């Protein structure tokens, strides 16, 4: 058997990174290298997402016992309200959280690897804002059918990517320059989005404003179908380019020496990353934090020498599933806290069934994470 590869962490030389083991199938015709901890982290994150999905089917304004959930899922029988809440409301939202989280995590991994910058995620460098602008144009102009909103989001993300890439091309698509330009473009697009909302009808403006926060509330099977079809196309292509991505992390010159067409691969990966974040934004709105943090959490947990698309997608699915469950139970928890304390009235009993948009939860977590990353890298001159 080939010897296991052991590498050390460049930031912490005393700590060994996860070992890469060769895996061969079909008498060696199919082979790849797999990090054991990466596989464990990916499997654990997916298991967490599945458990959170199961919990989300049980809890809510109409609690459903686990046996009733099983009957509703597999047989469609039992209490009519239980069948409705499980199959028509909670299940599509929970599945969409997993799919959108996976898309955002993989998109963030692609952009962070291509730019070699831990802060270069779609929500930081403006691609999510561009996708939101395209989707808002569709909503206020054509009424906002699901397929047309998805197309508008992808086109808006592509146009924004071209703009950011052109402005940052002098310093290359890596380093702090890309992040700063992306933040500036994000601010400008935020103003454009606000203007579009002021020129739209009241109904379209309300719908777009709720969507802009980033929410899974009210999403149905049509959104799940669009996400599933998009991921069936985009994820295999992204994984196909995954090996080139790892080589490009070594530097353009070395990757070229290894036979990688760097410019063509970077363009293809950028388009795939925009497609992944575009369909996620179209389905759930511009949800922050997931694309930023999922790849880095996966790297820290697996001690991998580079960002893995599979583990980043799995961690993204787990993070968004957890945020979705926490958001759906936020007001219920506040009502319970009021009842326990007695003399503090944060919310009224009638607000128990209100649903907090998941984008609010992820934005708070994202702010804390971003501050932690900047604090950790203080004095190093890197982002």
Tab-separated table of C-alpha atoms in Angstrom:
chain	number	residue	atom	x	y	z
A	1	UNK	CA	0.000	0.000	0.000
A	2	UNK	CA	1.216	3.492	-0.759
A	3	UNK	CA	2.547	5.363	2.232
A	4	UNK	CA	0.228	7.844	3.854
A	5	UNK	CA	1.021	11.483	3.157
A	6	UNK	CA	1.490	13.608	6.276
A	7	UNK	CA	1.779	17.388	6.092
A	8	UNK	CA	2.157	20.045	8.752
A	9	UNK	CA	0.005	23.105	9.241
A	10	UNK	CA	1.916	26.181	7.946
A	11	UNK	CA	0.241	28.401	10.569
A	12	UNK	CA	0.952	25.924	13.395
A	13	UNK	CA	4.130	24.010	12.453
A	14	UNK	CA	3.879	21.732	15.465
A	15	UNK	CA	0.511	20.288	14.399
A	16	UNK	CA	0.218	17.665	11.696
A	17	UNK	CA	-2.505	18.007	9.118
A	18	UNK	CA	-4.846	15.143	8.293
A	19	UNK	CA	-3.323	12.263	6.382
A	20	UNK	CA	-4.300	11.696	2.749
A	21	UNK	CA	-4.840	8.055	1.830
A	22	UNK	CA	-5.088	6.780	-1.751
A	23	UNK	CA	-8.369	5.077	-2.646
A	24	UNK	CA	-8.571	2.860	-5.736
A	25	UNK	CA	-11.618	1.291	-7.362
A	26	UNK	CA	-11.986	-0.983	-10.353
A	27	UNK	CA	-8.431	-2.417	-10.378
A	28	UNK	CA	-6.968	1.061	-10.191
A	29	UNK	CA	-8.953	2.543	-13.073
A	30	UNK	CA	-10.560	5.024	-10.632
A	31	UNK	CA	-8.356	6.514	-7.935
A	32	UNK	CA	-8.344	9.559	-5.681
A	33	UNK	CA	-6.866	10.702	-2.385
A	34	UNK	CA	-9.122	10.972	0.637
A	35	UNK	CA	-8.445	12.514	4.049
A	36	UNK	CA	-9.972	10.397	6.772
A	37	UNK	CA	-10.863	13.389	8.973
A	38	UNK	CA	-12.396	15.156	5.973
A	39	UNK	CA	-14.645	12.157	5.371
A	40	UNK	CA	-15.584	12.051	9.059
A	41	UNK	CA	-16.341	15.784	9.153
A	42	UNK	CA	-18.451	15.544	5.991
A	43	UNK	CA	-20.380	12.538	7.273
A	44	UNK	CA	-20.894	14.125	10.694
A	45	UNK	CA	-22.171	17.377	9.184
A	46	UNK	CA	-24.618	15.534	6.936
A	47	UNK	CA	-25.801	13.419	9.874
A	48	UNK	CA	-26.346	16.611	11.893
A	49	UNK	CA	-28.339	18.114	9.019
A	50	UNK	CA	-30.504	14.972	8.835
A	51	UNK	CA	-31.163	15.046	12.592
A	52	UNK	CA	-32.046	18.741	12.473
A	53	UNK	CA	-34.417	18.035	9.576
A	54	UNK	CA	-36.163	15.400	11.679
A	55	UNK	CA	-36.465	17.774	14.649
A	56	UNK	CA	-37.817	20.568	12.451
A	57	UNK	CA	-40.576	18.251	11.235
A	58	UNK	CA	-41.720	17.670	14.820
A	59	UNK	CA	-41.608	21.130	16.405
A	60	UNK	CA	-43.504	24.291	15.551
A	61	UNK	CA	-46.835	25.984	16.050
A	62	UNK	CA	-48.491	22.584	15.610
A	63	UNK	CA	-46.277	19.968	17.348
A	64	UNK	CA	-46.259	16.545	15.705
A	65	UNK	CA	-45.054	13.398	17.465
A	66	UNK	CA	-42.338	11.342	15.790
A	67	UNK	CA	-44.628	8.358	14.975
A	68	UNK	CA	-47.117	10.753	13.356
A	69	UNK	CA	-44.278	12.299	11.351
A	70	UNK	CA	-43.303	8.856	10.067
A	71	UNK	CA	-46.890	8.062	9.066
A	72	UNK	CA	-47.274	11.411	7.320
A	73	UNK	CA	-43.990	11.004	5.434
A	74	UNK	CA	-44.231	7.399	4.310
A	75	UNK	CA	-47.975	6.770	4.094
A	76	UNK	CA	-49.609	10.211	3.987
A	77	UNK	CA	-52.062	9.108	6.656
A	78	UNK	CA	-52.957	10.284	10.133
A	79	UNK	CA	-54.106	13.646	11.383
A	80	UNK	CA	-54.859	15.885	8.396
A	81	UNK	CA	-53.176	18.895	9.981
A	82	UNK	CA	-50.092	16.818	10.776
A	83	UNK	CA	-49.892	15.593	7.182
A	84	UNK	CA	-50.223	19.159	5.886
A	85	UNK	CA	-47.642	20.708	8.191
A	86	UNK	CA	-45.116	17.903	7.699
A	87	UNK	CA	-45.394	17.365	3.939
A	88	UNK	CA	-46.367	20.796	2.629
A	89	UNK	CA	-44.654	23.258	4.963
A	90	UNK	CA	-41.865	21.874	7.131
A	91	UNK	CA	-40.340	19.240	4.849
A	92	UNK	CA	-39.758	21.483	1.790
A	93	UNK	CA	-38.293	24.235	3.989
A	94	UNK	CA	-35.976	21.800	5.781
A	95	UNK	CA	-34.845	20.231	2.502
A	96	UNK	CA	-34.285	23.670	0.998
A	97	UNK	CA	-32.108	24.585	4.002
A	98	UNK	CA	-29.916	21.545	3.312
A	99	UNK	CA	-29.693	22.153	-0.434
A	100	UNK	CA	-29.120	25.913	-0.197
A	101	UNK	CA	-26.568	25.445	2.592
A	102	UNK	CA	-24.688	22.915	0.472
A	103	UNK	CA	-24.687	25.275	-2.534
A	104	UNK	CA	-23.482	28.238	-0.456
A	105	UNK	CA	-20.776	26.196	1.261
A	106	UNK	CA	-19.380	24.883	-2.024
A	107	UNK	CA	-19.594	28.329	-3.615
A	108	UNK	CA	-17.658	29.858	-0.735
A	109	UNK	CA	-15.025	27.105	-0.975
A	110	UNK	CA	-14.550	27.778	-4.688
A	111	UNK	CA	-14.075	31.525	-4.301
A	112	UNK	CA	-11.832	31.246	-1.244
A	113	UNK	CA	-9.625	28.711	-3.036
A	114	UNK	CA	-9.453	30.635	-6.307
A	115	UNK	CA	-8.625	33.907	-4.538
A	116	UNK	CA	-6.583	32.274	-1.735
A	117	UNK	CA	-8.374	34.516	0.742
A	118	UNK	CA	-10.501	33.312	3.660
A	119	UNK	CA	-12.737	36.404	3.404
A	120	UNK	CA	-13.470	36.081	-0.326
A	121	UNK	CA	-16.936	34.574	-0.086
A	122	UNK	CA	-19.830	35.511	-2.399
A	123	UNK	CA	-21.628	37.507	0.296
A	124	UNK	CA	-18.503	39.571	1.106
A	125	UNK	CA	-17.211	40.320	-2.404
A	126	UNK	CA	-20.586	41.337	-3.805
A	127	UNK	CA	-21.767	38.349	-5.830
A	128	UNK	CA	-24.744	37.707	-3.571
A	129	UNK	CA	-25.717	41.380	-3.795
A	130	UNK	CA	-25.474	41.214	-7.580
A	131	UNK	CA	-27.640	38.110	-7.626
A	132	UNK	CA	-30.122	39.906	-5.368
A	133	UNK	CA	-30.202	42.879	-7.747
A	134	UNK	CA	-30.967	40.622	-10.697
A	135	UNK	CA	-33.698	38.843	-8.767
A	136	UNK	CA	-35.268	42.116	-7.601
A	137	UNK	CA	-35.344	43.398	-11.192
A	138	UNK	CA	-37.277	40.281	-12.164
A	139	UNK	CA	-39.633	40.564	-9.163
A	140	UNK	CA	-40.543	44.213	-9.749
A	141	UNK	CA	-40.646	43.931	-13.551
A	142	UNK	CA	-42.136	40.539	-14.393
A	143	UNK	CA	-43.874	39.511	-11.175
A	144	UNK	CA	-41.326	37.057	-9.836
A	145	UNK	CA	-42.019	33.510	-11.052
A	146	UNK	CA	-39.612	31.052	-9.428
A	147	UNK	CA	-37.731	30.084	-12.616
A	148	UNK	CA	-37.387	33.674	-13.836
A	149	UNK	CA	-36.159	34.852	-10.418
A	150	UNK	CA	-33.506	32.105	-10.469
A	151	UNK	CA	-32.380	33.157	-13.956
A	152	UNK	CA	-32.262	36.815	-12.919
A	153	UNK	CA	-30.196	35.984	-9.833
A	154	UNK	CA	-27.625	33.998	-11.830
A	155	UNK	CA	-27.327	36.715	-14.500
A	156	UNK	CA	-26.975	39.404	-11.825
A	157	UNK	CA	-24.246	37.406	-10.098
A	158	UNK	CA	-22.361	36.899	-13.365
A	159	UNK	CA	-22.459	40.600	-14.245
A	160	UNK	CA	-21.249	41.507	-10.753
A	161	UNK	CA	-18.458	38.939	-10.967
A	162	UNK	CA	-17.278	40.458	-14.265
A	163	UNK	CA	-17.307	43.927	-12.709
A	164	UNK	CA	-15.409	42.908	-9.565
A	165	UNK	CA	-12.911	40.849	-11.575
A	166	UNK	CA	-12.241	43.752	-13.953
A	167	UNK	CA	-11.698	46.197	-11.088
A	168	UNK	CA	-9.471	43.784	-9.152
A	169	UNK	CA	-7.534	42.429	-12.133
A	170	UNK	CA	-4.539	44.711	-11.538
A	171	UNK	CA	-3.742	42.931	-8.287
A	172	UNK	CA	-5.020	39.521	-9.356
A	173	UNK	CA	-8.063	37.708	-8.032
A	174	UNK	CA	-6.537	37.236	-4.606
A	175	UNK	CA	-5.443	39.327	-1.678
A	176	UNK	CA	-7.153	42.083	0.263
A	177	UNK	CA	-7.734	44.136	-2.923
A	178	UNK	CA	-10.459	41.761	-4.087
A	179	UNK	CA	-12.227	41.936	-0.716
A	180	UNK	CA	-12.125	45.737	-0.556
A	181	UNK	CA	-13.420	46.130	-4.108
A	182	UNK	CA	-16.112	43.582	-3.398
A	183	UNK	CA	-17.225	45.485	-0.302
A	184	UNK	CA	-17.448	48.681	-2.342
A	185	UNK	CA	-19.505	46.989	-5.052
A	186	UNK	CA	-21.756	45.482	-2.365
A	187	UNK	CA	-22.434	48.958	-0.946
A	188	UNK	CA	-23.285	50.347	-4.382
A	189	UNK	CA	-25.583	47.443	-5.205
A	190	UNK	CA	-27.316	47.912	-1.856
A	191	UNK	CA	-28.187	51.458	-2.944
A	192	UNK	CA	-29.441	50.185	-6.303
A	193	UNK	CA	-31.624	47.619	-4.565
A	194	UNK	CA	-33.093	50.275	-2.276
A	195	UNK	CA	-33.888	52.502	-5.257
A	196	UNK	CA	-35.588	49.647	-7.108
A	197	UNK	CA	-37.753	48.974	-4.077
A	198	UNK	CA	-38.858	52.626	-3.928
A	199	UNK	CA	-39.938	52.528	-7.591
A	200	UNK	CA	-41.945	49.303	-7.314
A	201	UNK	CA	-45.520	48.741	-6.224
A	202	UNK	CA	-46.287	48.269	-2.545
A	203	UNK	CA	-46.986	44.551	-2.952
A	204	UNK	CA	-43.815	43.890	-4.974
A	205	UNK	CA	-41.779	46.005	-2.570
A	206	UNK	CA	-43.014	44.037	0.445
A	207	UNK	CA	-42.314	40.706	-1.234
A	208	UNK	CA	-38.852	41.784	-2.339
A	209	UNK	CA	-38.016	43.268	1.072
A	210	UNK	CA	-38.921	40.040	2.875
A	211	UNK	CA	-36.956	38.053	0.318
A	212	UNK	CA	-33.909	40.366	0.675
A	213	UNK	CA	-33.577	39.500	4.363
A	214	UNK	CA	-33.027	35.855	3.435
A	215	UNK	CA	-35.790	33.513	4.503
A	216	UNK	CA	-37.042	29.966	4.049
A	217	UNK	CA	-40.499	30.792	5.388
A	218	UNK	CA	-43.255	30.074	2.898
A	219	UNK	CA	-40.986	28.215	0.467
A	220	UNK	CA	-42.589	25.210	-1.204
A	221	UNK	CA	-41.750	22.287	-3.414
A	222	UNK	CA	-41.179	24.456	-6.494
A	223	UNK	CA	-38.139	26.062	-4.849
A	224	UNK	CA	-36.852	22.640	-3.777
A	225	UNK	CA	-37.209	21.299	-7.318
A	226	UNK	CA	-35.276	24.226	-8.810
A	227	UNK	CA	-32.487	23.816	-6.247
A	228	UNK	CA	-32.310	20.050	-6.723
A	229	UNK	CA	-32.105	20.263	-10.524
A	230	UNK	CA	-29.476	23.003	-10.345
A	231	UNK	CA	-27.328	21.039	-7.888
A	232	UNK	CA	-27.596	17.875	-10.007
A	233	UNK	CA	-25.954	19.868	-12.812
A	234	UNK	CA	-23.543	22.136	-10.916
A	235	UNK	CA	-22.199	19.875	-8.142
A	236	UNK	CA	-20.752	17.146	-10.435
A	237	UNK	CA	-19.110	19.840	-12.567
A	238	UNK	CA	-17.646	21.519	-9.470
A	239	UNK	CA	-16.290	18.203	-8.197
A	240	UNK	CA	-14.826	17.516	-11.640
A	241	UNK	CA	-12.799	20.730	-11.338
A	242	UNK	CA	-11.936	20.023	-7.702
A	243	UNK	CA	-8.555	18.457	-8.503
A	244	UNK	CA	-7.552	21.482	-10.597
A	245	UNK	CA	-8.676	23.716	-7.742
A	246	UNK	CA	-6.311	21.988	-5.319
A	247	UNK	CA	-3.437	22.376	-7.783
A	248	UNK	CA	-4.218	26.056	-8.305
A	249	UNK	CA	-3.902	26.602	-4.548
A	250	UNK	CA	-0.173	25.840	-4.984
A	251	UNK	CA	0.225	28.900	-7.226
A	252	UNK	CA	-0.359	29.675	-10.881
A	253	UNK	CA	3.181	28.818	-12.020
A	254	UNK	CA	3.274	25.427	-10.314
A	255	UNK	CA	-0.266	24.594	-11.444
A	256	UNK	CA	0.691	25.452	-15.037
A	257	UNK	CA	3.729	23.200	-14.725
A	258	UNK	CA	1.436	20.381	-13.613
A	259	UNK	CA	-0.629	20.760	-16.780
A	260	UNK	CA	-3.503	22.908	-15.493
A	261	UNK	CA	-4.840	25.609	-17.800
A	262	UNK	CA	-5.099	28.150	-15.036
A	263	UNK	CA	-7.060	30.933	-16.718
A	264	UNK	CA	-9.635	28.596	-18.276
A	265	UNK	CA	-10.007	26.639	-15.032
A	266	UNK	CA	-10.377	29.827	-12.981
A	267	UNK	CA	-13.080	31.098	-15.358
A	268	UNK	CA	-14.972	27.795	-15.249
A	269	UNK	CA	-14.761	27.603	-11.446
A	270	UNK	CA	-15.916	31.211	-11.119
A	271	UNK	CA	-18.950	30.520	-13.307
A	272	UNK	CA	-19.756	27.392	-11.270
A	273	UNK	CA	-19.385	29.275	-7.987
A	274	UNK	CA	-21.681	32.041	-9.216
A	275	UNK	CA	-24.204	29.475	-10.405
A	276	UNK	CA	-24.224	27.774	-6.998
A	277	UNK	CA	-24.689	30.996	-5.025
A	278	UNK	CA	-27.140	32.324	-7.644
A	279	UNK	CA	-29.607	29.456	-7.320
A	280	UNK	CA	-29.313	29.589	-3.526
A	281	UNK	CA	-30.029	33.331	-3.516
A	282	UNK	CA	-32.930	32.869	-5.924
A	283	UNK	CA	-34.501	30.192	-3.709
A	284	UNK	CA	-33.897	31.620	-0.235
A	285	UNK	CA	-32.632	35.167	-0.648
A	286	UNK	CA	-29.111	36.498	0.021
A	287	UNK	CA	-28.403	34.520	3.202
A	288	UNK	CA	-25.108	35.710	4.711
A	289	UNK	CA	-22.400	33.884	6.721
A	290	UNK	CA	-22.818	30.349	5.339
A	291	UNK	CA	-20.539	30.750	2.308
A	292	UNK	CA	-18.042	32.695	4.419
A	293	UNK	CA	-17.701	30.331	7.355
A	294	UNK	CA	-18.522	26.818	6.100
A	295	UNK	CA	-15.253	26.259	4.166
A	296	UNK	CA	-13.066	27.507	7.015
A	297	UNK	CA	-14.953	25.517	9.652
A	298	UNK	CA	-14.511	22.425	7.478
A	299	UNK	CA	-10.767	23.088	7.144
A	300	UNK	CA	-10.319	23.624	10.890
A	301	UNK	CA	-12.342	20.536	11.799
A	302	UNK	CA	-10.688	18.219	9.294
A	303	UNK	CA	-7.158	19.721	9.499
A	304	UNK	CA	-7.021	19.442	5.748
A	305	UNK	CA	-4.214	21.202	3.821
A	306	UNK	CA	-6.837	22.853	1.594
A	307	UNK	CA	-10.529	23.548	1.243
A	308	UNK	CA	-12.583	20.479	0.319
A	309	UNK	CA	-15.702	21.128	-1.732
A	310	UNK	CA	-17.474	18.096	-0.275
A	311	UNK	CA	-16.821	18.978	3.373
A	312	UNK	CA	-17.607	22.668	2.770
A	313	UNK	CA	-20.957	21.727	1.233
A	314	UNK	CA	-21.755	19.328	4.069
A	315	UNK	CA	-20.859	21.877	6.757
A	316	UNK	CA	-22.884	24.530	4.915
A	317	UNK	CA	-25.906	22.225	4.918
A	318	UNK	CA	-25.527	21.624	8.661
A	319	UNK	CA	-25.065	25.322	9.465
A	320	UNK	CA	-28.105	26.501	7.512
A	321	UNK	CA	-30.245	23.673	8.910
A	322	UNK	CA	-29.275	24.698	12.445
A	323	UNK	CA	-29.937	28.368	11.707
A	324	UNK	CA	-33.322	27.511	10.180
A	325	UNK	CA	-34.384	25.512	13.238
A	326	UNK	CA	-33.164	28.219	15.615
A	327	UNK	CA	-34.990	30.931	13.665
A	328	UNK	CA	-38.245	28.978	13.573
A	329	UNK	CA	-38.187	28.505	17.366
A	330	UNK	CA	-36.835	31.952	18.317
A	331	UNK	CA	-40.126	33.569	19.363
A	332	UNK	CA	-41.279	30.391	21.067
A	333	UNK	CA	-38.105	30.450	23.159
A	334	UNK	CA	-38.657	34.120	24.048
A	335	UNK	CA	-42.226	33.417	25.188
A	336	UNK	CA	-40.963	30.519	27.320
A	337	UNK	CA	-38.266	32.767	28.838
A	338	UNK	CA	-40.893	35.401	29.672
A	339	UNK	CA	-43.006	32.779	31.397
A	340	UNK	CA	-40.046	31.573	33.455
A	341	UNK	CA	-38.882	35.034	34.533
A	342	UNK	CA	-42.343	36.466	34.998
A	343	UNK	CA	-41.523	40.156	35.301
A	344	UNK	CA	-39.935	40.733	31.883
A	345	UNK	CA	-42.218	40.966	28.849
A	346	UNK	CA	-40.065	40.706	25.716
A	347	UNK	CA	-42.813	39.431	23.434
A	348	UNK	CA	-46.498	38.751	23.802
A	349	UNK	CA	-48.036	35.276	23.865
A	350	UNK	CA	-49.691	36.001	20.520
A	351	UNK	CA	-46.227	36.285	18.914
A	352	UNK	CA	-45.281	32.690	19.775
A	353	UNK	CA	-45.958	31.478	16.240
A	354	UNK	CA	-44.031	34.256	14.471
A	355	UNK	CA	-41.098	33.072	12.343
A	356	UNK	CA	-37.763	34.890	12.353
A	357	UNK	CA	-36.120	35.047	8.898
A	358	UNK	CA	-33.087	32.783	8.823
A	359	UNK	CA	-31.003	35.577	7.297
A	360	UNK	CA	-31.254	37.540	10.548
A	361	UNK	CA	-29.790	34.629	12.508
A	362	UNK	CA	-26.971	33.979	10.042
A	363	UNK	CA	-26.144	37.711	9.820
A	364	UNK	CA	-25.589	37.891	13.586
A	365	UNK	CA	-23.445	34.758	13.515
A	366	UNK	CA	-21.566	36.050	10.478
A	367	UNK	CA	-20.675	39.320	12.187
A	368	UNK	CA	-19.257	37.471	15.176
A	369	UNK	CA	-17.325	35.079	12.925
A	370	UNK	CA	-15.879	37.890	10.791
A	371	UNK	CA	-14.701	39.747	13.898
A	372	UNK	CA	-13.103	36.531	15.172
A	373	UNK	CA	-11.257	35.952	11.862
A	374	UNK	CA	-9.906	39.502	11.822
A	375	UNK	CA	-8.858	39.250	15.475
A	376	UNK	CA	-7.137	35.908	14.884
A	377	UNK	CA	-5.150	37.282	11.938
A	378	UNK	CA	-4.224	40.602	13.555
A	379	UNK	CA	-0.640	41.585	12.982
A	380	UNK	CA	-0.085	38.994	10.234
A	381	UNK	CA	-0.867	41.334	7.332
A	382	UNK	CA	-3.174	38.740	5.760
A	383	UNK	CA	-6.894	38.269	5.545
